[in-house]
CSV table of C-alpha atoms in Angstrom, one decimal:
chain,number,residue,atom,x,y,z
A,108,MET,CA,20.5,51.9,-150.2
A,109,LYS,CA,19.0,50.1,-147.2
A,110,GLU,CA,18.0,53.0,-145.3
A,111,HIS,CA,15.7,54.0,-148.5
A,112,LYS,CA,14.1,50.3,-148.0
A,113,LYS,CA,13.6,50.8,-144.4
A,114,SER,CA,12.0,54.3,-145.2
A,115,ARG,CA,9.5,52.6,-148.0
A,116,ARG,CA,8.4,49.9,-145.2
A,117,SER,CA,8.0,52.4,-142.6
A,118,ALA,CA,5.8,54.9,-144.8
A,119,ALA,CA,3.5,51.2,-145.6
A,120,LEU,CA,3.0,50.3,-142.0
A,121,PRO,CA,0.3,52.9,-141.2
A,122,PHE,CA,-1.6,52.1,-144.5
A,123,VAL,CA,-1.7,48.0,-143.4
A,124,ILE,CA,-3.1,49.0,-139.7
A,125,THR,CA,-5.6,51.0,-141.1
A,126,SER,CA,-6.7,48.3,-143.7
A,127,ALA,CA,-6.9,46.1,-141.0
A,128,ILE,CA,-8.9,48.2,-138.7
A,129,LEU,CA,-11.5,48.8,-141.4
A,130,PHE,CA,-11.3,45.0,-142.0
A,131,VAL,CA,-12.1,44.2,-138.6
A,132,LEU,CA,-14.8,46.9,-138.8
A,133,LEU,CA,-16.4,45.7,-141.9
A,134,ALA,CA,-16.8,42.4,-140.4
A,135,CYS,CA,-18.7,43.4,-137.2
A,136,LEU,CA,-20.7,45.8,-139.6
A,137,ALA,CA,-21.7,42.6,-141.5
A,138,VAL,CA,-22.2,40.1,-138.2
A,139,LEU,CA,-24.7,43.5,-136.5
A,140,PHE,CA,-26.5,43.6,-139.7
A,141,PHE,CA,-27.5,39.9,-140.2
A,142,PHE,CA,-28.3,39.6,-136.3
A,143,THR,CA,-30.7,43.1,-136.4
A,144,TYR,CA,-32.0,41.5,-139.5
A,145,SER,CA,-32.5,38.3,-137.6
A,146,GLU,CA,-34.3,39.8,-134.8
A,147,LEU,CA,-36.5,42.3,-137.1
A,148,GLU,CA,-37.7,39.2,-138.6
A,149,ASN,CA,-38.5,37.2,-135.7
A,150,ALA,CA,-40.0,40.3,-134.6
A,151,ARG,CA,-42.2,40.9,-137.8
A,152,LYS,CA,-43.8,37.3,-137.2
A,153,LEU,CA,-44.1,37.7,-133.7
A,154,TYR,CA,-46.4,41.2,-134.2
A,155,ASP,CA,-47.6,40.7,-137.8
A,156,PRO,CA,-51.2,39.8,-138.0
A,157,SER,CA,-51.1,37.5,-141.3
A,158,ALA,CA,-48.3,35.6,-139.2
A,159,ALA,CA,-50.2,35.2,-136.3
A,160,ARG,CA,-53.3,33.8,-138.4
A,161,ASP,CA,-50.6,31.4,-139.8
A,162,ASN,CA,-49.6,30.1,-136.6
A,163,ALA,CA,-53.1,29.8,-135.3
A,164,VAL,CA,-53.8,27.8,-138.6
A,165,GLN,CA,-51.3,25.4,-137.6
A,166,LYS,CA,-53.3,24.3,-134.6
A,167,SER,CA,-55.5,21.2,-135.0
A,168,GLU,CA,-59.3,21.4,-134.8
A,169,SER,CA,-58.9,19.4,-131.5
A,170,GLU,CA,-56.8,21.8,-129.8
A,171,LEU,CA,-58.3,25.2,-130.6
A,172,ALA,CA,-62.0,23.2,-129.2
A,173,SER,CA,-59.9,22.4,-126.2
A,174,GLU,CA,-58.6,25.9,-125.6
A,175,ASN,CA,-62.0,27.1,-126.1
A,176,VAL,CA,-63.5,25.1,-123.4
A,177,ARG,CA,-61.0,25.7,-121.2
A,178,LEU,CA,-61.2,29.9,-121.6
A,179,GLY,CA,-65.2,29.0,-121.6
A,180,ARG,CA,-64.7,27.9,-118.2
A,181,GLN,CA,-62.7,30.6,-116.7
A,182,LEU,CA,-64.9,33.0,-118.8
A,183,LEU,CA,-68.1,31.4,-116.7
A,184,ILE,CA,-66.4,31.8,-113.4
A,185,ALA,CA,-65.3,35.7,-114.3
A,186,GLU,CA,-69.0,36.5,-114.9
A,187,GLN,CA,-70.6,34.9,-112.1
A,188,THR,CA,-67.8,36.6,-109.8
A,189,ARG,CA,-68.7,39.9,-111.9
A,190,GLU,CA,-72.9,39.4,-111.1
A,191,GLU,CA,-72.2,38.2,-107.7
A,192,LEU,CA,-69.9,41.5,-107.0
A,193,GLU,CA,-72.6,43.8,-108.2
A,194,ASN,CA,-75.2,42.2,-106.2
A,195,ARG,CA,-73.2,42.7,-103.1
A,196,ILE,CA,-72.3,46.4,-104.1
A,197,SER,CA,-75.8,46.9,-104.6
A,198,GLU,CA,-76.6,45.6,-101.1
A,199,LEU,CA,-74.5,47.8,-99.4
A,200,GLU,CA,-75.7,50.6,-101.1
A,201,LYS,CA,-78.9,50.0,-100.1
A,202,GLU,CA,-78.1,49.4,-96.6
A,203,LEU,CA,-76.0,52.6,-96.8
A,204,GLU,CA,-79.3,54.6,-97.3
A,205,LEU,CA,-81.3,53.1,-94.8
A,206,GLN,CA,-78.4,54.1,-92.0
A,207,ARG,CA,-77.6,57.7,-93.9
A,208,GLY,CA,-78.1,60.1,-91.1
A,209,GLU,CA,-78.4,57.7,-88.4
A,210,ALA,CA,-76.3,58.7,-85.2
A,211,ASP,CA,-74.9,55.3,-85.1
A,212,ALA,CA,-74.3,54.8,-88.6
A,213,ASP,CA,-71.0,53.5,-89.9
A,214,GLU,CA,-70.8,54.5,-93.1
A,215,ASP,CA,-67.0,54.9,-93.3
A,216,THR,CA,-66.9,51.3,-93.2
A,217,LEU,CA,-69.7,50.3,-95.7
A,218,ASN,CA,-68.0,53.3,-98.3
A,219,GLY,CA,-64.7,51.4,-97.5
A,220,MET,CA,-66.4,47.7,-98.6
A,221,ILE,CA,-68.0,49.3,-101.3
A,222,ALA,CA,-64.9,51.3,-103.0
A,223,SER,CA,-63.0,48.0,-102.3
A,224,LEU,CA,-65.6,45.6,-104.4
A,225,ARG,CA,-65.9,48.3,-107.0
A,226,LYS,CA,-62.0,48.0,-107.6
A,227,GLU,CA,-62.3,44.1,-107.7
A,228,LEU,CA,-65.2,44.5,-109.9
A,229,ASP,CA,-63.2,46.6,-112.5
A,230,GLN,CA,-60.4,43.7,-112.3
A,231,LYS,CA,-63.0,41.3,-113.1
A,232,LYS,CA,-64.3,43.4,-115.8
A,233,SER,CA,-60.9,43.5,-117.5
A,234,GLU,CA,-60.4,39.8,-117.1
A,235,ILE,CA,-63.5,39.3,-118.7
A,236,GLU,CA,-62.7,41.5,-121.8
A,237,SER,CA,-59.6,39.6,-121.9
A,238,LEU,CA,-61.0,36.2,-122.3
A,239,LYS,CA,-63.4,37.1,-124.3
A,240,GLN,CA,-60.5,38.6,-126.8
A,241,ASP,CA,-58.8,35.3,-126.3
A,242,ILE,CA,-61.9,33.6,-127.4
A,243,ARG,CA,-62.5,35.7,-130.1
A,244,LEU,CA,-59.0,35.2,-131.4
A,245,ASN,CA,-59.9,31.2,-131.2
A,246,SER,CA,-63.1,31.6,-133.0
A,247,ARG,CA,-62.4,29.3,-135.7
A,248,VAL,CA,-63.9,26.5,-134.2
A,249,ASN,CA,-66.4,25.5,-131.5
A,250,SER,CA,-67.0,29.3,-130.8
A,251,LEU,CA,-68.8,30.7,-127.8
A,252,ASP,CA,-71.9,33.4,-128.5
A,253,LEU,CA,-70.0,35.7,-125.7
A,254,ASN,CA,-73.1,37.6,-125.3
A,255,ALA,CA,-75.7,34.7,-125.1
A,256,VAL,CA,-73.6,33.5,-122.7
A,257,GLU,CA,-73.4,36.8,-120.6
A,258,ASP,CA,-77.1,37.1,-121.0
A,259,ALA,CA,-78.1,33.7,-119.7
A,260,LEU,CA,-75.8,34.3,-116.3
A,261,SER,CA,-77.4,37.8,-115.7
A,262,ALA,CA,-80.7,36.2,-116.2
A,263,ILE,CA,-79.9,33.4,-113.7
A,264,SER,CA,-78.5,36.1,-111.7
A,265,VAL,CA,-82.0,38.1,-111.8
A,266,ARG,CA,-84.5,35.2,-111.3
A,267,VAL,CA,-82.5,33.7,-108.3
A,268,ASN,CA,-82.3,36.8,-106.4
A,269,ASP,CA,-85.4,38.1,-107.4
A,270,ILE,CA,-88.1,35.9,-105.8
A,271,PRO,CA,-91.8,36.6,-106.7
A,272,ASP,CA,-93.3,38.5,-103.8
A,273,ASP,CA,-96.0,35.8,-103.9
A,274,LEU,CA,-93.6,33.3,-102.8
A,275,VAL,CA,-92.8,34.9,-99.2
A,276,ILE,CA,-92.9,32.2,-96.6
A,277,LYS,CA,-95.5,32.9,-93.7
A,278,THR,CA,-94.3,31.3,-90.3
A,279,PRO,CA,-96.6,31.6,-87.0
A,280,VAL,CA,-94.5,32.5,-83.8
A,281,LEU,CA,-96.0,32.6,-80.6
A,282,ARG,CA,-96.6,36.1,-79.2
A,283,LEU,CA,-95.1,36.3,-75.5
A,284,SER,CA,-94.7,39.2,-73.3
A,285,GLU,CA,-91.8,39.1,-70.8
A,286,GLY,CA,-91.3,35.1,-71.7
A,287,VAL,CA,-95.0,34.3,-71.6
A,288,PRO,CA,-97.3,33.2,-74.0
A,289,VAL,CA,-100.3,36.0,-74.6
A,290,VAL,CA,-103.5,34.4,-75.0
A,291,ASP,CA,-107.1,36.1,-76.5
A,292,GLU,CA,-110.2,36.5,-74.7
A,293,LYS,CA,-111.1,32.6,-75.0
A,294,GLY,CA,-108.0,31.6,-73.3
A,295,GLU,CA,-105.9,30.4,-76.4
A,296,ALA,CA,-102.3,31.6,-77.3
A,297,ILE,CA,-102.0,34.3,-80.2
A,298,TYR,CA,-99.4,33.7,-82.7
A,299,ASP,CA,-98.4,36.1,-85.1
A,300,ILE,CA,-97.5,35.7,-88.6
A,301,VAL,CA,-93.8,36.2,-89.5
A,302,GLU,CA,-92.7,36.6,-93.2
A,303,SER,CA,-89.3,36.0,-94.8
A,304,THR,CA,-88.0,35.8,-97.9
A,305,PRO,CA,-87.4,32.7,-99.3
A,306,ARG,CA,-84.2,30.5,-99.7
A,307,ILE,CA,-83.2,29.5,-102.9
A,308,ALA,CA,-79.6,27.3,-104.0
A,309,LEU,CA,-78.3,26.5,-107.4
A,310,PHE,CA,-75.9,24.5,-109.1
A,311,TYR,CA,-75.4,23.9,-112.7
A,312,SER,CA,-71.9,21.4,-114.3
A,313,ASP,CA,-71.5,20.2,-117.5
A,314,LEU,CA,-70.7,16.8,-117.0
A,315,THR,CA,-68.4,16.5,-120.2
A,316,ARG,CA,-66.9,19.8,-120.9
A,317,GLY,CA,-66.3,21.1,-117.1
A,318,TYR,CA,-68.7,24.6,-117.1
A,319,SER,CA,-69.9,25.2,-114.0
A,320,CYS,CA,-71.9,27.7,-111.8
A,321,SER,CA,-73.7,28.1,-108.5
A,322,PHE,CA,-75.9,30.6,-106.7
A,323,GLY,CA,-76.6,30.5,-102.7
A,324,SER,CA,-73.6,28.1,-102.9
A,325,GLY,CA,-73.7,28.4,-99.3
A,326,ASP,CA,-76.8,27.5,-98.0
A,327,GLY,CA,-77.3,23.9,-96.4
A,328,PHE,CA,-80.6,22.1,-96.4
A,329,SER,CA,-81.9,18.9,-95.8
A,330,SER,CA,-84.0,15.8,-97.2
A,331,THR,CA,-85.0,12.6,-96.7
A,332,GLU,CA,-85.1,11.7,-100.3
A,333,MET,CA,-81.0,13.0,-100.5
A,334,ASP,CA,-80.8,10.2,-97.4
A,335,MET,CA,-82.6,7.7,-100.1
A,336,LEU,CA,-80.0,7.9,-102.7
A,337,LEU,CA,-77.1,8.0,-100.7
A,338,LEU,CA,-78.3,4.8,-99.3
A,339,ALA,CA,-79.1,3.4,-102.5
A,340,TYR,CA,-75.7,4.7,-103.9
A,341,GLN,CA,-73.9,2.7,-101.2
A,342,LEU,CA,-75.7,-0.3,-101.8
A,343,VAL,CA,-75.2,-0.9,-105.0
A,344,THR,CA,-71.6,0.1,-105.1
A,345,SER,CA,-71.0,-1.9,-102.4
A,346,LYS,CA,-72.8,-4.8,-104.3
A,347,ILE,CA,-70.5,-4.3,-107.5
A,348,ALA,CA,-67.4,-4.2,-105.7
A,349,GLU,CA,-69.0,-7.3,-103.7
A,350,ASP,CA,-69.7,-9.4,-107.2
A,351,ASN,CA,-66.2,-8.5,-108.1
A,352,ARG,CA,-64.6,-9.7,-105.7
A,353,ILE,CA,-66.5,-13.3,-105.6
A,354,ALA,CA,-65.9,-13.4,-109.5
A,355,LEU,CA,-62.2,-13.0,-108.7
A,356,ALA,CA,-62.0,-15.7,-106.1
A,357,SER,CA,-64.1,-18.1,-108.0
A,358,SER,CA,-62.1,-17.9,-110.9
A,359,THR,CA,-58.5,-19.1,-108.8
A,360,GLY,CA,-60.6,-22.0,-107.1
A,361,ALA,CA,-61.6,-20.7,-103.8
A,362,GLU,CA,-64.4,-22.2,-102.5
A,363,ASN,CA,-67.7,-21.4,-101.3
A,364,ALA,CA,-67.0,-17.8,-102.7
A,365,GLU,CA,-70.9,-17.3,-102.7
A,366,SER,CA,-70.8,-17.9,-98.7
A,367,ALA,CA,-69.6,-14.7,-97.9
A,368,ARG,CA,-72.4,-12.6,-100.0
A,369,GLU,CA,-73.8,-9.4,-97.8
A,370,TYR,CA,-75.8,-8.0,-100.6
A,371,ASP,CA,-78.0,-10.4,-102.5
A,372,PHE,CA,-80.5,-7.9,-104.3
A,373,ASP,CA,-82.4,-11.2,-104.6
A,374,GLU,CA,-83.3,-11.3,-100.9
A,375,VAL,CA,-86.5,-10.6,-100.2
A,376,ILE,CA,-87.4,-8.4,-97.1
A,377,PRO,CA,-90.6,-7.3,-95.4
A,378,CYS,CA,-92.1,-3.8,-96.3
A,379,SER,CA,-95.3,-1.8,-96.6
A,380,PRO,CA,-94.5,0.9,-99.2
A,381,SER,CA,-96.2,4.5,-97.7
A,382,THR,CA,-97.2,5.2,-101.8
A,383,GLU,CA,-100.9,4.8,-102.6
A,384,GLY,CA,-101.0,2.2,-105.7
A,385,VAL,CA,-97.8,1.0,-104.5
A,386,GLY,CA,-97.4,-2.5,-102.6
A,387,GLU,CA,-99.4,-5.3,-104.2
A,388,ASN,CA,-97.3,-7.9,-103.5
A,389,GLY,CA,-99.6,-10.5,-101.1
A,390,ASP,CA,-97.0,-11.4,-98.7
A,391,GLY,CA,-95.7,-8.1,-98.2
A,392,THR,CA,-92.3,-8.7,-98.9
A,393,TYR,CA,-90.3,-7.3,-101.7
A,394,SER,CA,-86.5,-8.3,-103.1
A,395,VAL,CA,-84.1,-5.8,-102.0
A,396,SER,CA,-83.8,-4.6,-105.7
A,397,GLU,CA,-87.4,-4.0,-106.0
A,398,LEU,CA,-87.3,-1.7,-102.8
A,399,ILE,CA,-84.5,0.2,-104.1
A,400,THR,CA,-86.9,1.2,-107.2
A,401,ILE,CA,-89.7,1.8,-105.5
A,402,MET,CA,-87.7,4.0,-103.2
A,403,LEU,CA,-86.1,6.0,-105.9
A,404,GLU,CA,-89.0,6.2,-108.4
A,405,ASN,CA,-91.4,7.2,-105.7
A,406,GLY,CA,-89.5,9.1,-102.8
A,407,ASP,CA,-91.0,6.3,-100.7
A,408,GLU,CA,-90.0,6.1,-96.9
A,409,GLY,CA,-91.7,3.2,-96.1
A,410,ALA,CA,-89.3,1.1,-98.8
A,411,TYR,CA,-86.5,3.5,-97.3
A,412,ASN,CA,-86.9,2.4,-93.7
A,413,ALA,CA,-87.1,-1.2,-94.5
A,414,LEU,CA,-83.6,-0.8,-96.6
A,415,VAL,CA,-82.7,1.2,-93.3
A,416,GLU,CA,-83.8,-1.6,-91.0
A,417,ARG,CA,-82.1,-4.7,-93.1
A,418,TYR,CA,-78.2,-2.8,-93.7
A,419,GLY,CA,-78.3,-0.1,-91.0
A,420,SER,CA,-78.1,3.6,-91.1
A,421,ALA,CA,-74.4,3.9,-91.0
A,422,LYS,CA,-74.9,3.2,-94.4
A,423,VAL,CA,-76.4,6.4,-95.3
A,424,LEU,CA,-74.0,8.0,-92.8
A,425,SER,CA,-70.8,6.5,-94.4
A,426,ALA,CA,-71.7,7.6,-97.9
A,427,ALA,CA,-72.8,10.9,-97.4
A,428,THR,CA,-69.1,11.3,-95.2
A,429,SER,CA,-67.6,9.6,-98.6
A,430,VAL,CA,-68.9,11.9,-101.1
A,431,GLY,CA,-68.5,14.8,-98.9
A,432,LEU,CA,-71.7,16.1,-97.6
A,433,ASP,CA,-72.0,17.0,-93.5
A,434,VAL,CA,-73.0,15.0,-91.0
A,435,THR,CA,-73.7,16.7,-87.7
A,436,GLY,CA,-75.4,14.6,-85.1
A,437,GLY,CA,-76.6,11.7,-87.0
A,438,LYS,CA,-77.7,14.5,-89.8
A,439,ILE,CA,-76.9,14.9,-92.8
A,440,SER,CA,-77.2,18.6,-94.5
A,441,PHE,CA,-75.6,19.6,-97.5
A,442,THR,CA,-75.0,22.5,-100.0
A,443,ALA,CA,-76.3,22.6,-104.0
A,444,SER,CA,-72.9,21.8,-104.9
A,445,ARG,CA,-72.2,19.3,-102.5
A,446,ALA,CA,-75.0,17.8,-103.8
A,447,GLY,CA,-73.7,18.3,-107.5
A,448,GLY,CA,-70.7,17.1,-106.9
A,449,PHE,CA,-72.6,13.8,-105.4
A,450,ALA,CA,-75.0,13.4,-108.0
A,451,GLY,CA,-71.9,13.4,-110.8
A,452,ARG,CA,-71.0,10.2,-109.1
A,453,VAL,CA,-74.2,9.0,-109.5
A,454,TYR,CA,-74.3,9.5,-113.2
A,455,ASP,CA,-70.9,7.8,-113.7
A,456,LEU,CA,-72.0,5.1,-111.4
A,457,THR,CA,-75.4,4.9,-113.7
A,458,GLU,CA,-73.3,5.2,-116.9
A,459,GLY,CA,-71.5,2.1,-116.1
A,460,GLU,CA,-71.9,-1.4,-117.2
A,461,SER,CA,-73.5,-3.0,-114.3
A,462,GLU,CA,-76.9,-4.4,-114.7
A,463,THR,CA,-78.0,-2.9,-110.9
A,464,ALA,CA,-76.5,0.3,-111.8
A,465,GLN,CA,-78.7,0.2,-114.8
A,466,ASP,CA,-81.5,0.0,-112.5
A,467,VAL,CA,-80.8,2.9,-110.4
A,468,LYS,CA,-80.8,4.6,-113.8
A,469,ASN,CA,-84.3,3.2,-114.6
A,470,ALA,CA,-86.1,4.3,-111.4
A,471,LEU,CA,-84.2,7.6,-111.4
A,472,SER,CA,-85.7,8.1,-115.0
A,473,ASN,CA,-89.0,7.2,-114.3
A,474,SER,CA,-89.6,9.0,-111.3
A,475,ILE,CA,-93.2,9.9,-110.5
A,476,ASN,CA,-92.4,13.9,-109.1
A,477,SER,CA,-91.7,15.2,-112.4
A,478,ALA,CA,-93.1,18.8,-112.1
A,479,LEU,CA,-89.3,20.5,-112.1
A,480,THR,CA,-86.6,19.6,-114.4
A,481,ALA,CA,-88.1,17.1,-116.3
A,482,TYR,CA,-91.2,19.5,-117.0
A,483,SER,CA,-88.8,22.2,-117.6
A,484,VAL,CA,-86.2,20.8,-119.9
A,485,SER,CA,-88.7,18.6,-121.9
A,486,PRO,CA,-88.1,17.0,-124.6
A,487,LYS,CA,-84.8,16.4,-123.1
A,488,GLU,CA,-84.3,13.1,-121.2
A,489,VAL,CA,-84.2,13.5,-117.6
A,490,ALA,CA,-83.2,11.1,-114.5
A,491,HIS,CA,-83.5,12.9,-111.0
A,492,ILE,CA,-84.7,12.5,-107.5
A,493,CYS,CA,-87.1,15.2,-106.1
A,494,MET,CA,-86.5,16.5,-102.6
A,495,ARG,CA,-89.7,17.0,-101.1
A,496,GLY,CA,-89.0,17.1,-97.4
A,497,GLU,CA,-87.2,19.5,-95.1
A,498,CYS,CA,-86.4,21.3,-98.7
A,499,TYR,CA,-88.0,21.7,-102.2
A,500,GLY,CA,-86.3,21.0,-105.2
A,501,ASP,CA,-84.4,18.9,-107.7
A,502,VAL,CA,-81.4,16.7,-108.4
A,503,ALA,CA,-81.1,16.0,-111.6
A,504,PHE,CA,-79.3,14.8,-114.7
A,505,VAL,CA,-80.1,16.0,-118.2
A,506,TYR,CA,-79.1,13.7,-121.3
A,507,ASP,CA,-77.9,16.0,-124.2
A,508,ASP,CA,-74.8,15.8,-126.4
A,509,ASN,CA,-73.3,17.5,-123.5
A,510,PRO,CA,-75.2,15.6,-120.3
A,511,TYR,CA,-75.3,18.1,-117.4
A,512,VAL,CA,-76.0,18.2,-113.6
A,513,VAL,CA,-79.1,20.5,-112.3
A,514,VAL,CA,-79.5,21.0,-108.4
A,515,ILE,CA,-82.2,23.4,-107.6
A,516,LEU,CA,-83.0,23.5,-103.6
A,517,SER,CA,-85.8,26.0,-101.7
A,518,ASP,CA,-87.3,25.9,-98.2
A,519,MET,CA,-90.5,26.4,-100.0
A,520,SER,CA,-93.5,24.2,-100.5
A,521,PRO,CA,-94.6,22.0,-103.6
A,522,GLY,CA,-97.5,23.9,-105.3
A,523,ASP,CA,-98.3,25.3,-108.6
A,524,ALA,CA,-96.4,28.9,-108.0
A,525,VAL,CA,-93.9,27.6,-106.5
A,526,ASN,CA,-93.2,24.9,-109.5
A,527,SER,CA,-93.6,27.5,-111.9
A,528,TYR,CA,-90.8,29.7,-110.3
A,529,LEU,CA,-88.3,27.2,-109.7
A,530,GLY,CA,-89.1,25.6,-113.1
A,531,SER,CA,-88.4,28.8,-114.6
A,532,VAL,CA,-84.9,29.1,-113.0
A,533,ILE,CA,-84.3,25.8,-114.7
A,534,GLU,CA,-85.3,26.8,-117.9
A,535,LEU,CA,-82.4,29.7,-117.7
A,536,VAL,CA,-79.9,27.3,-116.9
A,537,ASP,CA,-80.9,24.9,-119.9
A,538,LYS,CA,-80.7,28.2,-121.9
A,539,LEU,CA,-77.2,28.7,-120.4
A,540,HIS,CA,-76.4,25.1,-121.4
A,541,GLU,CA,-77.3,25.8,-124.9
A,542,SER,CA,-75.4,29.0,-125.0
A,543,LEU,CA,-72.2,27.3,-124.2
A,544,GLY,CA,-72.0,25.5,-127.6
A,545,LYS,CA,-72.6,21.8,-128.9
């Protein structure tokens, strides 16, 4: 009997083991099923367009707008780089064509450079398409007209690089023969006329959204009018700082706080303004404040010289260095982009609450030399200073829903044809600004 029971238990053992194994397998399958279902659901949410739209809706209007501005800035930079690459490739291809067949032509080097630039151009085009796709996905708010932006940038590039033939610069150069001047039958030196293509540089920057672009950014220029703006900026910022120090000293009960004042803009100093119609003061003296206004409104060298005599030329050089302009041998030079960066500081200054800074804004707004930016973007309000010395152009703020800086510089001289050409470039910049939205 005991043996019979033992036999029954032995027969049931495989069944129990099998059942246990099946139970474990079922449990594993259940866990695997739930894990797989969860992963598939997550994947569906990730790739399902309707789910993506639902996630996008969850973003706030301000987040989408901010994202579009960031993408727009990247697109603007990428588009400009594309334009520059295409222009460079075109130049190299022309150079290659000219050298073709010449004994000493280095065609392999040029072909290598062109191939490298084309590869970079293809990468840039891919980046542009990717950015455009991202902007389209975010297009519910503050969308950019991508075609309009591209067209505006292209139009500026063509206009800057295709300067009209009638604006060619003609420079008389003394004719020499073995280092000796050549003379005519009257014994007068003979000069040959050498023609050269004008240099032009452009910078644009949206002061609230950060969009910016530049052309000819490596070209350096100098101008007395830039020195004037630097001097005004240095004097006004120094006066504001001094006013704040004196106010703080007075509030703490310090004696003779006013006696340490260096920047008294009511102080009168002698001056003979160089601008016709300015200088009606009977005693030939003007306050510092009046001279700053005369200098900025008219680009007046007499007022500038009087202020330099009073405060020293070191103020101008110090200001140039502090705002990132180049100073070599006491001479200040600047690119369009560096000038634009400085202009942004001037804008911030003039938008402050200081009455002295407001006087600067009013003077720049009332500039008599308005043939360029003020005329080109009318009826928008403009504050600017015109470069008319060693270069010709404009450094301007355009007041808009989103104010912007535009700097245009050239080595041409003022005149109707030059004004028309430079003005047309500024008009295209304004169209670019409009294409970037509100």
